[in-house]
Short mmCIF file of C-alpha atoms in Angstrom, two decimals:
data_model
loop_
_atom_site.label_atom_id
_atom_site.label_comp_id
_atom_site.label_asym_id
_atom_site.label_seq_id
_atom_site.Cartn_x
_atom_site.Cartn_y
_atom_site.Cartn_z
CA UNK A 158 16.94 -18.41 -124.29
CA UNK A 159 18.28 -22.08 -124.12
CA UNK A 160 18.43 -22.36 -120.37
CA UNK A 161 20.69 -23.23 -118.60
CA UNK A 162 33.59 -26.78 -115.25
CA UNK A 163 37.16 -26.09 -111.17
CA UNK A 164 39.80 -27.31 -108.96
CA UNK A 165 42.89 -24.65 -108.77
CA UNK A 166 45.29 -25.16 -111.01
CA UNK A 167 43.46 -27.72 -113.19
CA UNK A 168 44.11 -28.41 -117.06
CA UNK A 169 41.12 -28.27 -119.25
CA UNK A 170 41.42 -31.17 -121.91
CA UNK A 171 42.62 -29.33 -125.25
CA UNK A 172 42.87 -30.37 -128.28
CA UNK A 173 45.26 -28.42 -131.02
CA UNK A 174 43.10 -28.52 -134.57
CA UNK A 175 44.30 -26.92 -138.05
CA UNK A 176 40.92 -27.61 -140.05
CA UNK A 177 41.17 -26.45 -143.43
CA UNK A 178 37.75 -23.54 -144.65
CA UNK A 179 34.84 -24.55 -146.89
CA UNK A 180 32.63 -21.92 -148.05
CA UNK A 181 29.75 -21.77 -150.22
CA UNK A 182 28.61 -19.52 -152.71
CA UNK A 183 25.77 -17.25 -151.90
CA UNK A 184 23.24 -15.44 -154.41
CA UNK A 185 20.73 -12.61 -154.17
CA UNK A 186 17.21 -14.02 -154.20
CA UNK A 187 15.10 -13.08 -157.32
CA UNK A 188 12.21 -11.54 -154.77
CA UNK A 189 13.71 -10.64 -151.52
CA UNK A 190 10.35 -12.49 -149.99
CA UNK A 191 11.23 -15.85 -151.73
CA UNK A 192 12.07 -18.61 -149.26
CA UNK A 193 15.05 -20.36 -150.04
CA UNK A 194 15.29 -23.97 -150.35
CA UNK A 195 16.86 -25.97 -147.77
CA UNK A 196 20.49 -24.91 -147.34
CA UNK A 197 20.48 -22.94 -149.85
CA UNK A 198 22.47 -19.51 -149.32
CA UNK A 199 20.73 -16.08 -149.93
CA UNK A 200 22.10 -12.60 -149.42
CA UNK A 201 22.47 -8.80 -151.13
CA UNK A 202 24.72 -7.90 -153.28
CA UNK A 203 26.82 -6.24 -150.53
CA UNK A 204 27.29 -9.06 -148.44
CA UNK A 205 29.29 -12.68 -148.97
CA UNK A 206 30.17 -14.95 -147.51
CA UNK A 207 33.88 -15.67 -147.44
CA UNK A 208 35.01 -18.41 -144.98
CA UNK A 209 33.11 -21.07 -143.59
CA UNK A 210 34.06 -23.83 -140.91
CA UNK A 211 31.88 -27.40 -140.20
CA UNK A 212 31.95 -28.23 -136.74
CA UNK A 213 34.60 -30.46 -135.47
CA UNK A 214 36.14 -32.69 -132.98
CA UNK A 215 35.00 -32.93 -129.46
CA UNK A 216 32.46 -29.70 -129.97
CA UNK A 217 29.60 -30.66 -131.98
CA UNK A 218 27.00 -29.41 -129.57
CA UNK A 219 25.39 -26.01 -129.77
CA UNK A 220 27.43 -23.05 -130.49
CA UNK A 221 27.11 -20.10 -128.49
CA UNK A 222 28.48 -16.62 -127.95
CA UNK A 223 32.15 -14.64 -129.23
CA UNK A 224 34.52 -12.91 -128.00
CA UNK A 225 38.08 -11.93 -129.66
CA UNK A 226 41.54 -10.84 -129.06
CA UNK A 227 43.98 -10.38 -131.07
CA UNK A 228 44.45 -12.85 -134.14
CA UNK A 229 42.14 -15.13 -132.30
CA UNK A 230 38.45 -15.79 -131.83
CA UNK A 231 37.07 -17.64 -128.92
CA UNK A 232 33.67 -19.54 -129.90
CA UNK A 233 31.51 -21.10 -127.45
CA UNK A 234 29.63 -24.13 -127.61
CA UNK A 235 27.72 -26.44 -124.89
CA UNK A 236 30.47 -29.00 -125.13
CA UNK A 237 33.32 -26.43 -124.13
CA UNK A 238 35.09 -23.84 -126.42
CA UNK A 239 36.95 -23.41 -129.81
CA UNK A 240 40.07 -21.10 -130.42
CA UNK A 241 40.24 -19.93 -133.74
CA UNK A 242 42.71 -18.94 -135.69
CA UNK A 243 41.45 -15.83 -137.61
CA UNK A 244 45.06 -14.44 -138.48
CA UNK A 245 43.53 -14.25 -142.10
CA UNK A 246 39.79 -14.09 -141.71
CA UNK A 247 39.04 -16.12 -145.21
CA UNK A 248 41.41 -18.74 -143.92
CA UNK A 249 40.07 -19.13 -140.61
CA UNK A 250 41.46 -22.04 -138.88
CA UNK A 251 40.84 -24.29 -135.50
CA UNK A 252 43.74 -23.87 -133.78
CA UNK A 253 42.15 -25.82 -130.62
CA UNK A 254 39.22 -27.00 -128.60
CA UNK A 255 38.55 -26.84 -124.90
CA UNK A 256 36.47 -29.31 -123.47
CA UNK A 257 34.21 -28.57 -120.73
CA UNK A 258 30.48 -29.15 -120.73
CA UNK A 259 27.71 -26.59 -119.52
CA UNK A 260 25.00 -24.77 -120.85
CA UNK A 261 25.63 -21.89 -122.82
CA UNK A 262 29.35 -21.57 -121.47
CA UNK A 263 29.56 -17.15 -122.41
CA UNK A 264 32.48 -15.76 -123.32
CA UNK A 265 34.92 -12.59 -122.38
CA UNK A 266 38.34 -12.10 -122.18
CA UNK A 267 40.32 -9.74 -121.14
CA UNK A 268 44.46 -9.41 -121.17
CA UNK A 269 45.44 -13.06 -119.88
CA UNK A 270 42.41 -14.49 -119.02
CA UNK A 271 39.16 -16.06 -120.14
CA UNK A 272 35.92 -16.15 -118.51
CA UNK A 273 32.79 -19.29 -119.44
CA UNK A 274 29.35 -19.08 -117.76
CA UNK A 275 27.52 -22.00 -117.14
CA UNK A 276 23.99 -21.87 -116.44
CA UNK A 277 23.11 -25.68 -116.14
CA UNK A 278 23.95 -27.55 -112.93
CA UNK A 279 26.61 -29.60 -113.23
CA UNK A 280 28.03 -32.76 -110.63
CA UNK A 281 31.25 -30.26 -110.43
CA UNK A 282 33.02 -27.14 -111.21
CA UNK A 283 35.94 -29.15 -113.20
CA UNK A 284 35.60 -29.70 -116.79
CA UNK A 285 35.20 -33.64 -116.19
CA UNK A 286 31.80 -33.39 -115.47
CA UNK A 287 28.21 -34.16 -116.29
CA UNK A 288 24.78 -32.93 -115.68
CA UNK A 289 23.22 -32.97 -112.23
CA UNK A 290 19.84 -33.91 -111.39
CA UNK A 291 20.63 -36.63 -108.06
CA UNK A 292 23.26 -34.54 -106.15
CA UNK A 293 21.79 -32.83 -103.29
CA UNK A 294 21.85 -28.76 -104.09
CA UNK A 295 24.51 -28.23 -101.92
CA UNK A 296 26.79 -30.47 -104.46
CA UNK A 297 25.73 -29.30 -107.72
CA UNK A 298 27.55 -26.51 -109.30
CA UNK A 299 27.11 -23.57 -112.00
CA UNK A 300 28.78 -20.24 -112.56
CA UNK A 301 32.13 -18.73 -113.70
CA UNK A 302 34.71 -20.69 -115.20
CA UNK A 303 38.34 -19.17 -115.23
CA UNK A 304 41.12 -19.89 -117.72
CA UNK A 305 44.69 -18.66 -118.36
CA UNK A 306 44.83 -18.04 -122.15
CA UNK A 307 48.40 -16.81 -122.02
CA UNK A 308 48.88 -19.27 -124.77
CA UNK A 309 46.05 -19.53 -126.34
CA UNK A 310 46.40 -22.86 -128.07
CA UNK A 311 46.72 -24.39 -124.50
CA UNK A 312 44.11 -22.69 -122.20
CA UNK A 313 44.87 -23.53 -118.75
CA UNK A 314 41.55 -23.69 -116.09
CA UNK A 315 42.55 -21.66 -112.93
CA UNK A 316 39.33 -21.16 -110.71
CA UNK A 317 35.58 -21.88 -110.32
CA UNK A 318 32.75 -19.22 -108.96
CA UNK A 319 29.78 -20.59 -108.03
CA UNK A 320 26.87 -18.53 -108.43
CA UNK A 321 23.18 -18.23 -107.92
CA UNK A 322 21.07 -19.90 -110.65
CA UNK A 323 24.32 -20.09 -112.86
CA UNK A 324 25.80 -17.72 -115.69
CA UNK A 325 23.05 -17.55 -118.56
CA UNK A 326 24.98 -14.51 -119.70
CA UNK A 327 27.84 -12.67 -118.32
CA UNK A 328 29.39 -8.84 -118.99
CA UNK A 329 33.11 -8.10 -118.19
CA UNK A 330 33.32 -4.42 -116.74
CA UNK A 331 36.84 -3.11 -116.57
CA UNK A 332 37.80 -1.41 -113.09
CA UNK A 333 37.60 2.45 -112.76
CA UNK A 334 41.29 3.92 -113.17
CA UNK A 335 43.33 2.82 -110.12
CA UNK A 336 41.22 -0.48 -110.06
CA UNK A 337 43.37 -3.32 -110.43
CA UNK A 338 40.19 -5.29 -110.70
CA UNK A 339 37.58 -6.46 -113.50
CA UNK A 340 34.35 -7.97 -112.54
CA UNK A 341 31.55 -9.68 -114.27
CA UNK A 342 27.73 -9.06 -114.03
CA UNK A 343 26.47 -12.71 -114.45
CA UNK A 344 22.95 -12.40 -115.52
CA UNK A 345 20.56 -15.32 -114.55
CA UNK A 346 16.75 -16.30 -113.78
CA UNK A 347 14.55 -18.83 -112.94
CA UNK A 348 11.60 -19.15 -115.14
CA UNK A 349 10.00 -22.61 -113.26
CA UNK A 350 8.22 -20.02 -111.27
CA UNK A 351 9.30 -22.34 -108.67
CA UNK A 352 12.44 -22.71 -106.06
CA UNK A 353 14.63 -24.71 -107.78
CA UNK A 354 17.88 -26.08 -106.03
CA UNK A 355 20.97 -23.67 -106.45
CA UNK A 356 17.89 -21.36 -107.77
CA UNK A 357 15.65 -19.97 -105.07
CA UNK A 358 13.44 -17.28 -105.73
CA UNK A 359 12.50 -14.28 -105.65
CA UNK A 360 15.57 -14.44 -107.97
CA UNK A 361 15.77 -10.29 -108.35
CA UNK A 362 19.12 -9.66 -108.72
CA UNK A 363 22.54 -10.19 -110.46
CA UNK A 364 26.05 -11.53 -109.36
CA UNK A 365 29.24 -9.63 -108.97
CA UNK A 366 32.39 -11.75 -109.45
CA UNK A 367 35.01 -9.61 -108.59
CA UNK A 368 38.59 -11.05 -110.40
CA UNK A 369 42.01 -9.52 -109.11
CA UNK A 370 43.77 -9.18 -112.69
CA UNK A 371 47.57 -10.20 -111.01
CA UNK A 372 45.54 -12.95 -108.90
CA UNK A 373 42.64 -14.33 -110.61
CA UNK A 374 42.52 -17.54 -108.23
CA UNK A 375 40.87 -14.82 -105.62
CA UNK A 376 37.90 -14.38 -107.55
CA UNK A 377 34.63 -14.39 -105.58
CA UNK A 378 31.19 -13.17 -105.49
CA UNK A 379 31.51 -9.29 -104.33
CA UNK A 380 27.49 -8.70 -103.96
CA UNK A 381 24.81 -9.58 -105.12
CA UNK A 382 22.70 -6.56 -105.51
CA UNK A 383 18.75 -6.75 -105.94
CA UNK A 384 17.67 -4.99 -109.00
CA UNK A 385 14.34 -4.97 -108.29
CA UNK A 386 12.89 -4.51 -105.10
CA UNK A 387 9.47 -4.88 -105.86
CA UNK A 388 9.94 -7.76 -107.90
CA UNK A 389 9.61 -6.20 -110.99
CA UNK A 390 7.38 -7.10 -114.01
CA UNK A 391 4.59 -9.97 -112.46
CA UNK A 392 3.94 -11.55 -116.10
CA UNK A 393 0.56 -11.42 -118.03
CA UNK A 394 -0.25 -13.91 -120.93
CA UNK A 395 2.55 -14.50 -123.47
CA UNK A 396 4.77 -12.17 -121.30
CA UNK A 397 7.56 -13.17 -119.17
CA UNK A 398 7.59 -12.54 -115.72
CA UNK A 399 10.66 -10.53 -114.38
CA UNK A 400 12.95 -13.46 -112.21
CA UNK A 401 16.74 -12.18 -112.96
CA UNK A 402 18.46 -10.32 -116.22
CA UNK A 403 18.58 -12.25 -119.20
CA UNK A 404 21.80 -9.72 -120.34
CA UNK A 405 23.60 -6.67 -119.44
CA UNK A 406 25.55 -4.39 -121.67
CA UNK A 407 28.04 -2.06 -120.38
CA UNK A 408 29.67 1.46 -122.18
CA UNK A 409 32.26 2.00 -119.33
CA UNK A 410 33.46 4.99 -120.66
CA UNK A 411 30.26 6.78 -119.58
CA UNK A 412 29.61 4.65 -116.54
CA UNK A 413 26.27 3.23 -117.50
CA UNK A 414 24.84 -0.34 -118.40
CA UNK A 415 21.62 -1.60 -120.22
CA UNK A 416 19.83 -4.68 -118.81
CA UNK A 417 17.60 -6.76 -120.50
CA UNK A 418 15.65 -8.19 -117.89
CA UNK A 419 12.89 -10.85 -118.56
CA UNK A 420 9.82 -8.24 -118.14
CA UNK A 421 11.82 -5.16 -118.11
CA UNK A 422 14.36 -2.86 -119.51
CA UNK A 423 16.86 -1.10 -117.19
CA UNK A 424 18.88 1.51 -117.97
CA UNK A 425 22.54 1.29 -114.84
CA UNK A 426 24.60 3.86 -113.48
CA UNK A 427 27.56 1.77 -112.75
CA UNK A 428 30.13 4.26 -111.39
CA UNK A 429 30.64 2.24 -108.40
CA UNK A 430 31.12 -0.41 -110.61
CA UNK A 431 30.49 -3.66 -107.68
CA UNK A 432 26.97 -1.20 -106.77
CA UNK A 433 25.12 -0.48 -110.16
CA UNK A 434 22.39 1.43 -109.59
CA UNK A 435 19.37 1.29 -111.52
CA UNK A 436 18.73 5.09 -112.97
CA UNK A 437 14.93 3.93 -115.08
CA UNK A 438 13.23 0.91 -116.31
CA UNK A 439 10.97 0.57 -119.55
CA UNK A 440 8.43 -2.12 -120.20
CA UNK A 441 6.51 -2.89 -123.25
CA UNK A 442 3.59 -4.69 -122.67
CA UNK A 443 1.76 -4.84 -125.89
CA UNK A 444 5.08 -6.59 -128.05
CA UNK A 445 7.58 -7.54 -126.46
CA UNK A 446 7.54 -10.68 -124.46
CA UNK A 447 11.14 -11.39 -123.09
CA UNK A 448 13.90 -8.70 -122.74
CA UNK A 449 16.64 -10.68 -124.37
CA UNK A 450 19.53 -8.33 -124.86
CA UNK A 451 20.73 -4.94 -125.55
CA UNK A 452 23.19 -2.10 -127.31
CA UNK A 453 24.35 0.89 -126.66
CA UNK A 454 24.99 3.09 -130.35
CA UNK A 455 28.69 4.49 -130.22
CA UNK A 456 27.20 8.10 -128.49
CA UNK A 457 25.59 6.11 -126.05
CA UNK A 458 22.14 8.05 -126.45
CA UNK A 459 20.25 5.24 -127.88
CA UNK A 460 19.49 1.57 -127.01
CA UNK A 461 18.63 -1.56 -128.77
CA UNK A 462 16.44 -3.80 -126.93
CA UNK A 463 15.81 -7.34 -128.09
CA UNK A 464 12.80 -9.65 -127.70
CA UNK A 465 13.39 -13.68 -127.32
CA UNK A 466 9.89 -14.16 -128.51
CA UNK A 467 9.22 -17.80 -128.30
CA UNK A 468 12.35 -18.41 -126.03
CA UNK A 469 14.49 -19.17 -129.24
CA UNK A 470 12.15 -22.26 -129.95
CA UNK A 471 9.98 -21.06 -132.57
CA UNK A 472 9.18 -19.51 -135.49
CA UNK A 473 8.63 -15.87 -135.23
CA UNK A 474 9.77 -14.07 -138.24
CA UNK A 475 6.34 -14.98 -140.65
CA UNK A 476 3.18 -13.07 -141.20
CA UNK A 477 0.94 -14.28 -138.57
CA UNK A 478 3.43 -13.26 -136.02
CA UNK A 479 4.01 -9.37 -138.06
CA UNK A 480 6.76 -7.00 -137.48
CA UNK A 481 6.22 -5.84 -134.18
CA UNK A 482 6.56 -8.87 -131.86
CA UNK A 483 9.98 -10.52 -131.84
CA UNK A 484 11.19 -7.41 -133.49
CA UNK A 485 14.12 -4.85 -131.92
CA UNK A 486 13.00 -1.50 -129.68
CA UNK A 487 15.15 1.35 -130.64
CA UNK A 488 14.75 3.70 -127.09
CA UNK A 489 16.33 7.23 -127.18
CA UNK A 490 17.93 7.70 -123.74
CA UNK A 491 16.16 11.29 -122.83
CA UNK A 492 17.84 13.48 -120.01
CA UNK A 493 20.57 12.98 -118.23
CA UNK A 494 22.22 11.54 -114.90
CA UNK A 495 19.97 10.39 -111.95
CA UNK A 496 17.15 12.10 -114.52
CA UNK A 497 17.57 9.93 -117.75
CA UNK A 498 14.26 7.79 -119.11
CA UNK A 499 13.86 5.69 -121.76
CA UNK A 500 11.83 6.67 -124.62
CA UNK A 501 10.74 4.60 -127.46
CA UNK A 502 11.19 5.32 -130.63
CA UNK A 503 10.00 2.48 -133.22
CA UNK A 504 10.61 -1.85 -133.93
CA UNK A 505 13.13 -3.07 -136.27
CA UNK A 506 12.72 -6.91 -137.17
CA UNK A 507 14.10 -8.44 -140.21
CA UNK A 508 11.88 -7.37 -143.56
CA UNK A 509 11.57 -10.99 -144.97
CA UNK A 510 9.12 -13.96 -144.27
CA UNK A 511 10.80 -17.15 -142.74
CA UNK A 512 9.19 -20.60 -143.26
CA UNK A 513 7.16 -21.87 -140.66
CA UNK A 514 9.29 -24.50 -140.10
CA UNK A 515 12.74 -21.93 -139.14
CA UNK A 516 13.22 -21.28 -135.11
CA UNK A 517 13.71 -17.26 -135.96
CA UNK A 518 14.66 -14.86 -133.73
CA UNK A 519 15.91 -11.71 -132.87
CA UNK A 520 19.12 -12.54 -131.39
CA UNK A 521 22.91 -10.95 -130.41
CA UNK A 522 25.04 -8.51 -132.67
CA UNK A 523 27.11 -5.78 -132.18
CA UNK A 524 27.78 -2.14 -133.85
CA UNK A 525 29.81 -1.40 -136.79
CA UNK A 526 32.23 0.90 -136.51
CA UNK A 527 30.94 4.22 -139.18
CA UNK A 528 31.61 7.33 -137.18
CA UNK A 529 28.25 9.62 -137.11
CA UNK A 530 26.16 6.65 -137.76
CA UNK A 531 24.53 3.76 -135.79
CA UNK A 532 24.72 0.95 -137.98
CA UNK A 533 24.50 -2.60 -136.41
CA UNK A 534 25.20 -6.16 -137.95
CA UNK A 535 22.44 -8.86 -135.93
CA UNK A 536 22.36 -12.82 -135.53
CA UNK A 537 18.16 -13.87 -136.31
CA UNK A 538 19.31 -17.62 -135.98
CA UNK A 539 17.36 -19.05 -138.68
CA UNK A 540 16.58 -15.63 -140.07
CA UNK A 541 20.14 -15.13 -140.77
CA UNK A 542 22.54 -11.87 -140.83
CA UNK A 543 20.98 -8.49 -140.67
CA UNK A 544 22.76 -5.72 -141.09
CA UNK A 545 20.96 -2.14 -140.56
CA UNK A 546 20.95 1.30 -140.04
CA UNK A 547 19.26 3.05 -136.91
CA UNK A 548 20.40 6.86 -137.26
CA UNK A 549 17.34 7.90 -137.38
CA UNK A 550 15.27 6.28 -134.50
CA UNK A 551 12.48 6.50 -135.80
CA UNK A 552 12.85 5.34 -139.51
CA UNK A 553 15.95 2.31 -139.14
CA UNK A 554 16.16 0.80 -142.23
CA UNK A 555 17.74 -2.74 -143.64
CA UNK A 556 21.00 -2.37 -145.56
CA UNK A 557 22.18 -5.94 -146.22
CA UNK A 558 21.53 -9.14 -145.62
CA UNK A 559 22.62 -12.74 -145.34
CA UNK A 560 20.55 -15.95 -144.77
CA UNK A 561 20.74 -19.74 -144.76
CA UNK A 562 17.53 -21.84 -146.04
CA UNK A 563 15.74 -23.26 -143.68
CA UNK A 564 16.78 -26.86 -142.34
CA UNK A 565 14.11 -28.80 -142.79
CA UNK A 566 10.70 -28.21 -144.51
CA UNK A 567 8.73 -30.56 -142.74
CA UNK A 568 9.21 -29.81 -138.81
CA UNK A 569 10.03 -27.19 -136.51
CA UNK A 570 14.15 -26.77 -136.47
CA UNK A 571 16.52 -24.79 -134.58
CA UNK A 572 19.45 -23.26 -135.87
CA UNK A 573 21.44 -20.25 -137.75
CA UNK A 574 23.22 -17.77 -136.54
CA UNK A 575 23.35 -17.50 -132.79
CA UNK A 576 25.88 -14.57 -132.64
CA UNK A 577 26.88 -11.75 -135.27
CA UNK A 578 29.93 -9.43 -134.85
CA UNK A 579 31.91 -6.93 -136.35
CA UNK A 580 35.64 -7.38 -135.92
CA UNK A 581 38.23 -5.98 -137.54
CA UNK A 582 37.04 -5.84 -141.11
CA UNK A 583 34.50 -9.02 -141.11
CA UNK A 584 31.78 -10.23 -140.10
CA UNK A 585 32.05 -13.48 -137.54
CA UNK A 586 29.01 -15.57 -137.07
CA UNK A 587 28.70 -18.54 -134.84
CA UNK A 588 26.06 -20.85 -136.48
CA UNK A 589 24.09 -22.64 -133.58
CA UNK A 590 24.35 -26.25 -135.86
CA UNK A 591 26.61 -25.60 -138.65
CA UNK A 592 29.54 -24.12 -137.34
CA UNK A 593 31.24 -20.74 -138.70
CA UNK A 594 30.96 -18.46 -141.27
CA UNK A 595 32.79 -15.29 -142.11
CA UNK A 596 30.74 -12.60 -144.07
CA UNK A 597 32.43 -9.74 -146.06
CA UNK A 598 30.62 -6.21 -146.44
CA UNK A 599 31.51 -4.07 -149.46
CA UNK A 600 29.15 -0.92 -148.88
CA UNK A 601 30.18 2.62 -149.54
CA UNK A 602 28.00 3.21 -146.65
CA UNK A 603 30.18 1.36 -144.18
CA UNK A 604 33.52 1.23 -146.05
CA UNK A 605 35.31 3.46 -143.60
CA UNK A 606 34.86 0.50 -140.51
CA UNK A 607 37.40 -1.41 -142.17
CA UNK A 608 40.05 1.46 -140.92
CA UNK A 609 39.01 0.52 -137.26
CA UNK A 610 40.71 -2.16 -135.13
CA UNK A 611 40.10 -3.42 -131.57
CA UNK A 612 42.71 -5.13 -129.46
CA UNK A 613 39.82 -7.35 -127.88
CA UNK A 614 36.56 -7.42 -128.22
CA UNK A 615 33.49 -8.68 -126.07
CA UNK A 616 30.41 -7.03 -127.64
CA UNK A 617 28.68 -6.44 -124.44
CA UNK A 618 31.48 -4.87 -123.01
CA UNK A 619 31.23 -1.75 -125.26
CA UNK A 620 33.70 1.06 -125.90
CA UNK A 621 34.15 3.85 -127.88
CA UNK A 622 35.23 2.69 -131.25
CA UNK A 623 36.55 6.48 -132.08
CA UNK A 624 39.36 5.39 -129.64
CA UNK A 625 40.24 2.45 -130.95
#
C-alpha cells in the first residue's frame, strides 16, 4: 500500500543497458519453520532460483508491478521503468531504463503502447519532474502516463491523463468486439480521511481513461462512475475505511471484474465496459483489514481476495499475528448474472513464521496455467514466493516455496518480492530492494503450464489461458 510524468510528443530519457545475471544458490531449510539468516536463500525442492538481476543505473528506487509482451518484461520502479530482455529467461538482461519519477508508476501494455500510473503528485505530467507539495492543486499532477513501445528499447512518451487522487493501481480492459478502444480502471483513495488537493473526498469511485488504439494522444477520462453510493465500508478499529479501490481485476471474456476496495470486496459486471456495474459486495470484518487485490481462477467461479494488513509496513506473517489476518480469502462466486454473491470459503497465508523484523505481506501474483486446477504463484514481500493450490476452496494447500532471509535482524525492514508471475515457463519476481529474480518450477503437478504461452501479459487483465 505505498501511497502514492506529459507534453505530446515528448521523449522519456532512456537509457539502453546489457547487464550481465547473478544468481545465487538456494537450499531447502532443515525445518520448514527455521528462519533463515540474513540473505540467505530458502526454498523446496521444486523451486530454484535461476536468474537474478541487482538493480542498476538510474532505477534504484522501489520496484513495483509487471507486465510482459513478447520477449520482453516491463518492470516498474518509483524512479521510472526497466525493459528487460527475457529472450532466455536464465539470461535475463536490461535492455533499457525509462526515467520518470512517481509513485508506484503500474504497468500494462497492450499492442504498441504502454501505460504507468502515478499516484504521487508531481510539479508536472513530463518525466522531468519532482514531487509537489508548494504548487497550488490546480498545478500539481498524477495519473496515466502514455508511451509508444513500438521499439521497445526506445520507449517514446506520447500523452498525460490526469486523474483524481492519481493511479495507485490501474487494469487495462480490452474493448468489446467492434471497439476500437481499450480503457483503464485507475484505482485510487484517499486514506488522510481528509480533502487533500487533487484528492477530495468522498473519494467513491474509479476513473475511466478511455485510449483510441490508432490515436492514443486522444485519451481522456470517459467517467468516473461512483462505486459506492452510500459510501461504503465507514472503518472500525484496525479496519480501513472504504475511500476508492485499492485494485481491480478483470476476466473480459465473461464480462466481469473483482475490486478490492479498502473496506470491501466487489464483484463488476462490466459489459458496458466505460459503465461497470457493481453485481455484490463482501466484507470481512473480523480479519481482513484492507482489500488489497484480487484473482479470478481460470473458470472464473472463484476469487482470491488479498489483505494489505499493516499497509505493507509491517510484519504480519509471525505467531502473534496467526493465519487468519493478512492471510488470502478464497470466495466461491454463487449464482449467476444480476444474482451472483460472494461466498467465503476459507484463508490461505503463507505456512511459515517470518522474523519480527521482515515487512510481510500478502501481496500480487497471478495463476498458473494447469487446466482443471487453480493453482496460483504469490509475491509475500519479505515472506517470499508462494506457490499453492486452491481447487478445493475449502482445503488450499502450499505446494512450493521460495524465500529470501530477512534484511536485517535488528529493525523493522521492507522488502522482497513485490510482484510474482507466471510467464511463459518461469516465474518473474520483482524484488522491492534487490532487483530480479527468475524462479524455475519442476512439479509433476504443474509440468503441463510450461506448454502454455501468452502473447502479453498484464495479470490483472485476465484471460482464458485454455486459449492461449
Amino acid at each position: 500500500m505505498l501511497k502514492r510524468l506529459a507534453a505530446a510528443g515528448s521523449l522519456a530519457l532512456v537509457v539502453t543497458l546489457m547487464t550481465a545475471p547473478t544468481s545465487s544458490a538456494a537450499k531447502a531449510p532443515a525445518d520448514p519453520g527455521t528462519i533463515p539468516g540474513v540473505d540467505e536463500i530458502v526454498s523446496s525442492p521444486n523451486l530454484k532460483q535461476v536468474a537474478h538481476l541487482d538493480k542498476s543505473g538510474a532505477l534504484t528506487a522501489t520496484n513495483t508491478d509487471w507486465a510482459f509482451q513478447g520477449k520482453y518484461a516491463y518492470g516498474g520502479n518509483y524512479n521510472g521503468f526497466y525493459v528487460y530482455d527475457i529472450s532466455k529467461p536464465k539470461e535475463p538482461k536490461v535492455a533499457a531504463q525509462v526515467l520518470c519519477p512517481g509513485s508506484q508508476n503500474d504497468i500494462s501494455v497492450t499492442g504498441h503502447l504502454l501505460f504507468l500510473g502515478t499516484d504521487s503528485q508531481r510539479t508536472n505530467d513530463t518525466c522531468d519532474n519532482a514531487a509537489s507539495t508548494a504548487d497550488v492543486p490546480g498545478d500539481r499532477w498524477e495519473g496515466i502516463k502514455i508511451f509508444d513501445i513500438s521499439d521497445p528499447l526506445t520507449p517514446k512518451y506520447l500523452k498525460s491523463v490526469k486523474t483524481d487522487c492519481g493511479s495507485h493501481t490501474q487494469t487495462l480492459v480490452p474493448g468489446k468486439r467492434g471497439d476500437k478502444n481499450v480503457y483503464l480502471y485507475v484505482s485510487s483513495y484517499n486514506l488522510a480521511g481528509a480533502d487533500q488537493p487533487n484528492c477530495a473526498l468522498p473519494h467513491d469511485k474509479i476513473s475511466i481513461v478511455k485510449v483510441p488504439v490508432r490515436n492514443p494522444a486522444a485519451a481522456t477520462v470517459d467517467s468516473a462512475p461512483v462505486v459506492f453510493p452510500d459510501g461504503g465500508f465507514p472503518g472500525a478499529p484496525g479496519k480501513t475505511p472504504t475511500t476508492g479501490c485499492h485494485d481491480i481485476t478483470v476476466y473480459a471474456e465473461k464480462d466481469i471484474a473483482a475490486g478490492a476496495c479498502m473496506g470491501d470486496g466487489v464483484l463488476f459486471d462490466i459489459s458496458n465496459r466505460a459503465k461497470p456495474k457493481v453485481i455484490t459486495t463482501v466484507r470481512d470484518e473480523v480479519n481482513f483489514a484492507f482489500w488489497h487485490s484480487a484473482t479470478f481462477n481460470n473458470s472464473g467461479n472463484k476469487i482470491v481476495f488479498t489483505d494489505e494488513l499493516g499497509g505493507g509496513g509491517a510484519a504480519t506473517c509471525n505467531a502473534d499475528i496467526g493465519p487468519n489476518r493478512g492471510a488470502d480469502a478464497i470466495y466461491d462466486i454463487v449464482g449467476k448474472g444480476k444474482k451472483a454473491k460472494l461466498a467465503f470459503r476459507s484463508y490461505y497465508k503463507i505456512p511459515r513464521y517470518n522474523a519480527d523484523t521482515e515487512v510481510c505481506v500478502a501481496h500480487n501474483g497471478s495463476l498458473i496455467p494447469v487446466p482443471g486446477r487453480d493453482i496460483m504463484v504469490q509475491a509475500w514481500y519479505l515472506g517470499g514466493i508462494s506457490v499453492w493450490d486452491f481447487t478445493d476452496s475449502r482445503k488450499p494447500k502450499e505446494i512450493a516455496f521460495w524465500e529470501r532471509g530477512p534484511l536485517s535482524l535488528d529493525q523493522l525492514t521492507g522488502g522482497g518480492s513485490w510482484s510474482a508471475y507466471w510467464y511463459n515457463g518461469y516465474i518473474y519476481s520483482n524484488d522491492i530492494t534487490k532487483g530480479v529474480d527468475v524462479l524455475e518450477l519442476k512439479d509433476i503437478r504443474t509440468a503441463i503450464a510450461k506448454h502454455f504461452r501468452a502473447d502479453t501479459f498484464n495479470a490483472q487483465t485476465q484471460d482464458n489461458f485454455l486459449r492461449w
